Each structure stands twice: as C-alpha cells, then as structure tokens.
mmCIF file of C-alpha atoms in Angstrom:
data_model
loop_
_atom_site.group_PDB
_atom_site.id
_atom_site.type_symbol
_atom_site.label_atom_id
_atom_site.label_comp_id
_atom_site.label_asym_id
_atom_site.label_seq_id
_atom_site.Cartn_x
_atom_site.Cartn_y
_atom_site.Cartn_z
ATOM 1 C CA UNK Z 1 -3.615 0.508 45.941
ATOM 2 C CA UNK Z 2 0.300 -0.476 46.397
ATOM 3 C CA UNK Z 3 0.917 -0.317 42.739
ATOM 4 C CA UNK Z 4 1.853 -4.259 43.135
ATOM 5 C CA UNK Z 5 0.002 -6.307 40.983
ATOM 6 C CA UNK Z 6 -0.250 -10.298 40.716
ATOM 7 C CA UNK Z 7 -1.111 -12.486 38.630
ATOM 8 C CA UNK Z 8 -2.802 -14.828 38.139
ATOM 9 C CA UNK Z 9 -5.148 -14.068 40.830
ATOM 10 C CA UNK Z 10 -6.090 -18.242 41.279
ATOM 11 C CA UNK Z 11 -4.596 -20.815 39.749
ATOM 12 C CA UNK Z 12 -5.418 -24.547 40.579
ATOM 13 C CA UNK Z 13 -2.621 -27.320 39.594
ATOM 14 C CA UNK Z 14 -2.209 -31.138 40.584
ATOM 15 C CA UNK Z 15 0.948 -32.821 42.617
ATOM 16 C CA UNK Z 16 3.778 -33.275 40.737
ATOM 17 C CA UNK Z 17 3.008 -30.060 38.326
ATOM 18 C CA UNK Z 18 5.164 -27.159 38.226
ATOM 19 C CA UNK Z 19 3.561 -23.469 38.264
ATOM 20 C CA UNK Z 20 5.167 -20.164 37.864
ATOM 21 C CA UNK Z 21 3.871 -16.941 39.574
ATOM 22 C CA UNK Z 22 4.262 -13.137 38.452
ATOM 23 C CA UNK Z 23 4.814 -10.049 40.483
ATOM 24 C CA UNK Z 24 4.747 -5.981 39.353
ATOM 25 C CA UNK Z 25 6.413 -4.029 41.467
ATOM 26 C CA UNK Z 26 5.650 -0.693 42.085
ATOM 27 C CA UNK Z 27 7.321 2.139 40.369
ATOM 28 C CA UNK Z 28 11.292 2.405 40.996
ATOM 29 C CA UNK Z 29 11.616 -0.283 43.534
ATOM 30 C CA UNK Z 30 14.486 -2.425 43.384
ATOM 31 C CA UNK Z 31 13.500 -5.347 46.431
ATOM 32 C CA UNK Z 32 10.989 -8.131 45.969
ATOM 33 C CA UNK Z 33 10.163 -10.286 48.304
ATOM 34 C CA UNK Z 34 7.870 -13.335 48.249
ATOM 35 C CA UNK Z 35 6.007 -15.114 51.096
ATOM 36 C CA UNK Z 36 3.279 -18.010 51.496
ATOM 37 C CA UNK Z 37 0.580 -17.381 53.411
ATOM 38 C CA UNK Z 38 -1.420 -21.007 55.017
ATOM 39 C CA UNK Z 39 -5.178 -20.070 55.491
ATOM 40 C CA UNK Z 40 -5.597 -18.997 59.088
ATOM 41 C CA UNK Z 41 -1.800 -17.858 59.717
ATOM 42 C CA UNK Z 42 0.805 -15.487 58.782
ATOM 43 C CA UNK Z 43 2.506 -14.625 55.832
ATOM 44 C CA UNK Z 44 6.117 -16.876 55.480
ATOM 45 C CA UNK Z 45 8.828 -15.368 54.101
ATOM 46 C CA UNK Z 46 9.855 -17.615 51.145
ATOM 47 C CA UNK Z 47 13.087 -15.218 49.506
ATOM 48 C CA UNK Z 48 13.924 -11.881 48.502
ATOM 49 C CA UNK Z 49 15.340 -10.370 45.156
ATOM 50 C CA UNK Z 50 17.595 -7.045 44.831
ATOM 51 C CA UNK Z 51 18.388 -6.439 41.321
ATOM 52 C CA UNK Z 52 18.011 -9.212 40.358
ATOM 53 C CA UNK Z 53 20.066 -10.877 43.051
ATOM 54 C CA UNK Z 54 18.856 -13.700 45.661
ATOM 55 C CA UNK Z 55 19.458 -11.739 48.784
ATOM 56 C CA UNK Z 56 18.183 -13.981 51.483
ATOM 57 C CA UNK Z 57 15.910 -16.965 51.477
ATOM 58 C CA UNK Z 58 14.037 -18.594 54.531
ATOM 59 C CA UNK Z 59 13.153 -21.997 55.734
ATOM 60 C CA UNK Z 60 11.720 -23.581 51.723
ATOM 61 C CA UNK Z 61 13.079 -26.295 49.839
ATOM 62 C CA UNK Z 62 14.999 -25.662 46.669
ATOM 63 C CA UNK Z 63 12.483 -26.546 44.707
ATOM 64 C CA UNK Z 64 11.126 -22.953 45.370
ATOM 65 C CA UNK Z 65 13.136 -20.815 42.749
ATOM 66 C CA UNK Z 66 12.840 -17.352 41.786
ATOM 67 C CA UNK Z 67 13.570 -14.750 39.071
ATOM 68 C CA UNK Z 68 13.807 -10.750 39.192
ATOM 69 C CA UNK Z 69 14.068 -8.899 35.402
ATOM 70 C CA UNK Z 70 15.653 -5.649 35.068
ATOM 71 C CA UNK Z 71 12.114 -3.995 34.980
ATOM 72 C CA UNK Z 72 11.859 -5.249 38.957
ATOM 73 C CA UNK Z 73 8.702 -7.575 37.614
ATOM 74 C CA UNK Z 74 9.461 -10.911 39.264
ATOM 75 C CA UNK Z 75 8.738 -14.743 39.218
ATOM 76 C CA UNK Z 76 8.168 -17.475 41.698
ATOM 77 C CA UNK Z 77 8.520 -21.168 40.164
ATOM 78 C CA UNK Z 78 7.303 -24.266 42.251
ATOM 79 C CA UNK Z 79 8.360 -27.195 41.048
ATOM 80 C CA UNK Z 80 6.917 -30.848 41.877
ATOM 81 C CA UNK Z 81 3.949 -29.300 43.904
ATOM 82 C CA UNK Z 82 2.667 -31.101 46.566
ATOM 83 C CA UNK Z 83 -0.569 -30.533 48.507
ATOM 84 C CA UNK Z 84 0.820 -28.386 51.015
ATOM 85 C CA UNK Z 85 1.841 -26.266 48.479
ATOM 86 C CA UNK Z 86 -1.749 -24.697 48.681
ATOM 87 C CA UNK Z 87 -1.567 -21.034 49.959
ATOM 88 C CA UNK Z 88 -1.946 -17.686 49.158
ATOM 89 C CA UNK Z 89 1.542 -16.230 47.843
ATOM 90 C CA UNK Z 90 2.312 -12.620 48.011
ATOM 91 C CA UNK Z 91 4.717 -10.880 46.240
ATOM 92 C CA UNK Z 92 5.673 -7.410 48.313
ATOM 93 C CA UNK Z 93 8.378 -4.732 47.053
ATOM 94 C CA UNK Z 94 10.417 -1.991 48.764
ATOM 95 C CA UNK Z 95 13.027 0.318 47.838
ATOM 96 C CA UNK Z 96 15.516 -0.792 49.371
ATOM 97 C CA UNK Z 97 18.240 1.879 50.958
ATOM 98 C CA UNK Z 98 20.061 0.055 53.269
ATOM 99 C CA UNK Z 99 17.737 0.179 56.529
ATOM 100 C CA UNK Z 100 14.162 -0.669 57.199
ATOM 101 C CA UNK Z 101 12.502 -0.175 54.371
ATOM 102 C CA UNK Z 102 8.129 -0.353 53.727
ATOM 103 C CA UNK Z 103 7.340 -3.603 51.899
ATOM 104 C CA UNK Z 104 4.287 -2.998 49.712
ATOM 105 C CA UNK Z 105 2.260 -6.024 49.406
ATOM 106 C CA UNK Z 106 0.206 -7.146 46.143
ATOM 107 C CA UNK Z 107 -3.159 -8.938 46.296
ATOM 108 C CA UNK Z 108 -1.910 -12.425 46.454
ATOM 109 C CA UNK Z 109 -1.999 -15.848 43.879
ATOM 110 C CA UNK Z 110 -4.483 -18.140 45.382
ATOM 111 C CA UNK Z 111 -3.001 -21.579 44.452
ATOM 112 C CA UNK Z 112 -4.937 -24.792 44.988
ATOM 113 C CA UNK Z 113 -2.912 -28.136 44.714
ATOM 114 C CA UNK Z 114 -5.107 -31.374 44.169
ATOM 115 C CA UNK F 1 13.716 -19.780 66.759
ATOM 116 C CA UNK F 2 12.265 -16.720 65.344
ATOM 117 C CA UNK F 3 8.642 -16.319 66.463
ATOM 118 C CA UNK F 4 5.533 -13.700 66.546
ATOM 119 C CA UNK F 5 3.170 -14.541 68.384
ATOM 120 C CA UNK F 6 -0.056 -12.573 69.405
ATOM 121 C CA UNK F 7 -2.181 -13.232 72.819
ATOM 122 C CA UNK F 8 -5.793 -12.756 71.151
ATOM 123 C CA UNK F 9 -6.918 -14.536 68.681
ATOM 124 C CA UNK F 10 -10.004 -12.687 67.924
ATOM 125 C CA UNK F 11 -11.172 -9.077 69.401
ATOM 126 C CA UNK F 12 -14.946 -7.565 69.336
ATOM 127 C CA UNK F 13 -15.467 -4.161 69.564
ATOM 128 C CA UNK F 14 -18.583 -1.625 69.137
ATOM 129 C CA UNK F 15 -17.953 1.530 66.881
ATOM 130 C CA UNK F 16 -16.619 4.153 68.304
ATOM 131 C CA UNK F 17 -14.530 2.207 70.881
ATOM 132 C CA UNK F 18 -11.012 2.538 70.991
ATOM 133 C CA UNK F 19 -9.420 -1.200 70.031
ATOM 134 C CA UNK F 20 -6.015 -2.737 71.402
ATOM 135 C CA UNK F 21 -4.008 -5.212 69.603
ATOM 136 C CA UNK F 22 -1.152 -7.214 71.114
ATOM 137 C CA UNK F 23 1.816 -8.636 69.895
ATOM 138 C CA UNK F 24 4.763 -10.698 71.502
ATOM 139 C CA UNK F 25 8.073 -10.983 70.050
ATOM 140 C CA UNK F 26 10.914 -13.580 70.799
ATOM 141 C CA UNK F 27 13.921 -12.149 68.796
ATOM 142 C CA UNK F 28 15.342 -9.631 70.529
ATOM 143 C CA UNK F 29 17.636 -8.667 67.880
ATOM 144 C CA UNK F 30 14.737 -7.132 66.141
ATOM 145 C CA UNK F 31 14.450 -3.518 65.441
ATOM 146 C CA UNK F 32 12.013 -3.152 62.904
ATOM 147 C CA UNK F 33 8.397 -3.366 63.696
ATOM 148 C CA UNK F 34 5.600 -2.942 61.603
ATOM 149 C CA UNK F 35 1.589 -3.406 61.851
ATOM 150 C CA UNK F 36 -0.211 -4.456 58.905
ATOM 151 C CA UNK F 37 -3.918 -4.904 58.254
ATOM 152 C CA UNK F 38 -5.506 -8.079 55.903
ATOM 153 C CA UNK F 39 -8.771 -7.836 54.502
ATOM 154 C CA UNK F 40 -10.988 -10.876 52.899
ATOM 155 C CA UNK F 41 -9.126 -11.855 49.761
ATOM 156 C CA UNK F 42 -6.740 -9.222 49.956
ATOM 157 C CA UNK F 43 -2.715 -8.502 50.526
ATOM 158 C CA UNK F 44 -1.584 -7.510 53.730
ATOM 159 C CA UNK F 45 -1.842 -3.581 54.035
ATOM 160 C CA UNK F 46 0.966 -1.122 55.970
ATOM 161 C CA UNK F 47 -0.402 0.958 59.048
ATOM 162 C CA UNK F 48 2.175 1.571 60.611
ATOM 163 C CA UNK F 49 5.906 1.118 61.385
ATOM 164 C CA UNK F 50 8.080 1.663 64.455
ATOM 165 C CA UNK F 51 12.255 1.231 64.797
ATOM 166 C CA UNK F 52 13.677 -0.088 67.732
ATOM 167 C CA UNK F 53 14.696 2.969 69.156
ATOM 168 C CA UNK F 54 11.756 4.639 69.684
ATOM 169 C CA UNK F 55 8.563 3.358 71.995
ATOM 170 C CA UNK F 56 5.749 4.951 70.578
ATOM 171 C CA UNK F 57 5.006 6.661 66.803
ATOM 172 C CA UNK F 58 1.591 7.773 66.004
ATOM 173 C CA UNK F 59 -0.479 7.959 62.672
ATOM 174 C CA UNK F 60 -4.062 8.700 61.439
ATOM 175 C CA UNK F 61 -6.037 7.181 64.289
ATOM 176 C CA UNK F 62 -2.953 4.540 64.981
ATOM 177 C CA UNK F 63 -0.623 4.692 67.445
ATOM 178 C CA UNK F 64 1.673 1.731 67.793
ATOM 179 C CA UNK F 65 3.807 0.826 71.147
ATOM 180 C CA UNK F 66 7.086 -0.753 71.686
ATOM 181 C CA UNK F 67 8.314 -2.371 75.089
ATOM 182 C CA UNK F 68 11.880 -3.514 74.213
ATOM 183 C CA UNK F 69 12.122 -4.630 77.887
ATOM 184 C CA UNK F 70 8.951 -7.548 77.935
ATOM 185 C CA UNK F 71 9.552 -7.785 73.660
ATOM 186 C CA UNK F 72 5.822 -6.427 73.519
ATOM 187 C CA UNK F 73 4.092 -4.467 70.498
ATOM 188 C CA UNK F 74 0.856 -2.840 70.742
ATOM 189 C CA UNK F 75 -1.496 -1.057 67.841
ATOM 190 C CA UNK F 76 -4.229 0.864 69.266
ATOM 191 C CA UNK F 77 -7.097 2.323 67.196
ATOM 192 C CA UNK F 78 -9.190 5.153 68.686
ATOM 193 C CA UNK F 79 -12.578 5.290 67.351
ATOM 194 C CA UNK F 80 -13.123 2.223 65.879
ATOM 195 C CA UNK F 81 -15.026 2.053 62.608
ATOM 196 C CA UNK F 82 -16.813 -1.265 60.722
ATOM 197 C CA UNK F 83 -14.139 -0.546 58.201
ATOM 198 C CA UNK F 84 -11.372 -1.100 60.437
ATOM 199 C CA UNK F 85 -12.783 -4.979 60.713
ATOM 200 C CA UNK F 86 -9.987 -7.438 59.194
ATOM 201 C CA UNK F 87 -7.060 -9.542 60.428
ATOM 202 C CA UNK F 88 -3.932 -7.891 61.821
ATOM 203 C CA UNK F 89 -0.495 -8.780 62.195
ATOM 204 C CA UNK F 90 2.355 -7.678 63.563
ATOM 205 C CA UNK F 91 5.824 -8.252 61.785
ATOM 206 C CA UNK F 92 9.325 -8.015 62.866
ATOM 207 C CA UNK F 93 12.385 -7.486 60.878
ATOM 208 C CA UNK F 94 16.003 -7.501 61.265
ATOM 209 C CA UNK F 95 17.762 -5.125 58.859
ATOM 210 C CA UNK F 96 17.034 -7.006 55.704
ATOM 211 C CA UNK F 97 14.009 -6.364 54.776
ATOM 212 C CA UNK F 98 12.687 -10.371 56.134
ATOM 213 C CA UNK F 99 9.530 -10.372 57.943
ATOM 214 C CA UNK F 100 8.643 -12.750 60.614
ATOM 215 C CA UNK F 101 4.797 -12.413 61.051
ATOM 216 C CA UNK F 102 2.838 -13.656 63.237
ATOM 217 C CA UNK F 103 -0.828 -16.105 63.320
ATOM 218 C CA UNK F 104 -2.562 -12.126 63.469
ATOM 219 C CA UNK F 105 -5.757 -11.315 65.100
ATOM 220 C CA UNK F 106 -9.341 -10.658 63.852
ATOM 221 C CA UNK F 107 -10.656 -7.753 64.863
ATOM 222 C CA UNK F 108 -14.503 -7.413 64.732
ATOM 223 C CA UNK F 109 -16.287 -4.213 64.771
ATOM 224 C CA UNK F 110 -20.156 -4.127 65.638
ATOM 225 C CA UNK F 111 -21.937 -0.932 64.523
#
C-alpha cells in the first residue's frame, strides 16, 4: 500500500453539477498531483500543488480547480460537469526535494457523469 | 507535443518466461522515466525508475533500460508470474513532477 487514500471510491453525478474529490497524502509528503484517467488510457496530468500553492497545470479548463491543506490533504473540484469528465481521478503524493521524486498513487475515485 | 507511446498494446507470456515491455518517448528534454503497474480497480503502483544519466537499472526481478539515442525505454520482468498480469505504463518527467503517461501495455501471464 502507498499510504495515499482517496474518497469517495465511486461517484455518480449529472451533467452541470459540481463535484469535490478528496485525497489524503502519504505522511510527510509536501506535493500532491491530480490525474484524470479515461477508460483504456494512461493518466493525464491535471495539476500539482506544492505547499498549498499550485505548482503546474496540464491542459485542463479552469472549471477544474484544487486545494491543498496544511496537513497535506487535498481536494479536486470540478464545476459544470460534462459527460467527458467521466473517468478515474487519481491523486499522487510525493516529497519534492527539488529533483525527481517518486509519486505514489492512491486507488482513485471513479466518477460517472450522466 | 509531448507523447509517450508503447509498441504493443497486449503481451501474452507463459509463467516463468521473461517479459519485455517497450515504450517510445518523444520529449528529448525528459530526464526521468518511471514504470508503473496498474491492476484492475487500483491506482498505478511504482515499479522502478531511471534517470537520464543512466542506461540501466535493476530491481527485484525487474530491469529498466533507457536508450536516449532512439528515445526508447523498456521494462524487463524475469520469471514472469501470474501476479504480474496487469497494465504497465511508462511515464516521463522533466524535473518538476509532471508525469506524461503512455496508453499502457496489458501483460497477460498464463499458468
């Protein structure tokens, strides 16, 4: 186990709604990254937070937003849900020391948008 | 744009065989490469990584080879076991932590 947990496990929403997904990082990790994984594809980078600040963003619209808290837990918020937002959402935590550091993934939240 | 791809979408092997999973990457600025294993219903699990200043790294039953000349990465699994059945992803990074993943290779191990 990686020590990274996510909630909820599964979620069903309708188009236009808003959703909040949660992640609890591995103890001591200061960086969290969020990824979207569509069925049959590799994870796509959404954004990353380092010490509560956004530290990089992938090619996702502003309706995808996030927060990282002082205890290193984090949230991914998606507004105005679209059918194509249906995917597995993964968070990954790491201890960034300035170089390349291993990212440890949680089990993901499966979001279905109807 | 950035892309990481795999040559074979599915690899079928017999238990005890050695498996080789290949990956091509396109970003020559990438300096960090990782292999993840993903079982059904689970998140990606770290297997092994390699920095761009290396061409080979070994772990327990796994070896990663990096050929920067042709931008190719491979994962070798020795004595493949049924528990190795999963989807394997290579991913590349460029120093700060954004990872670019390929679409994955499914490894099927028959007893």
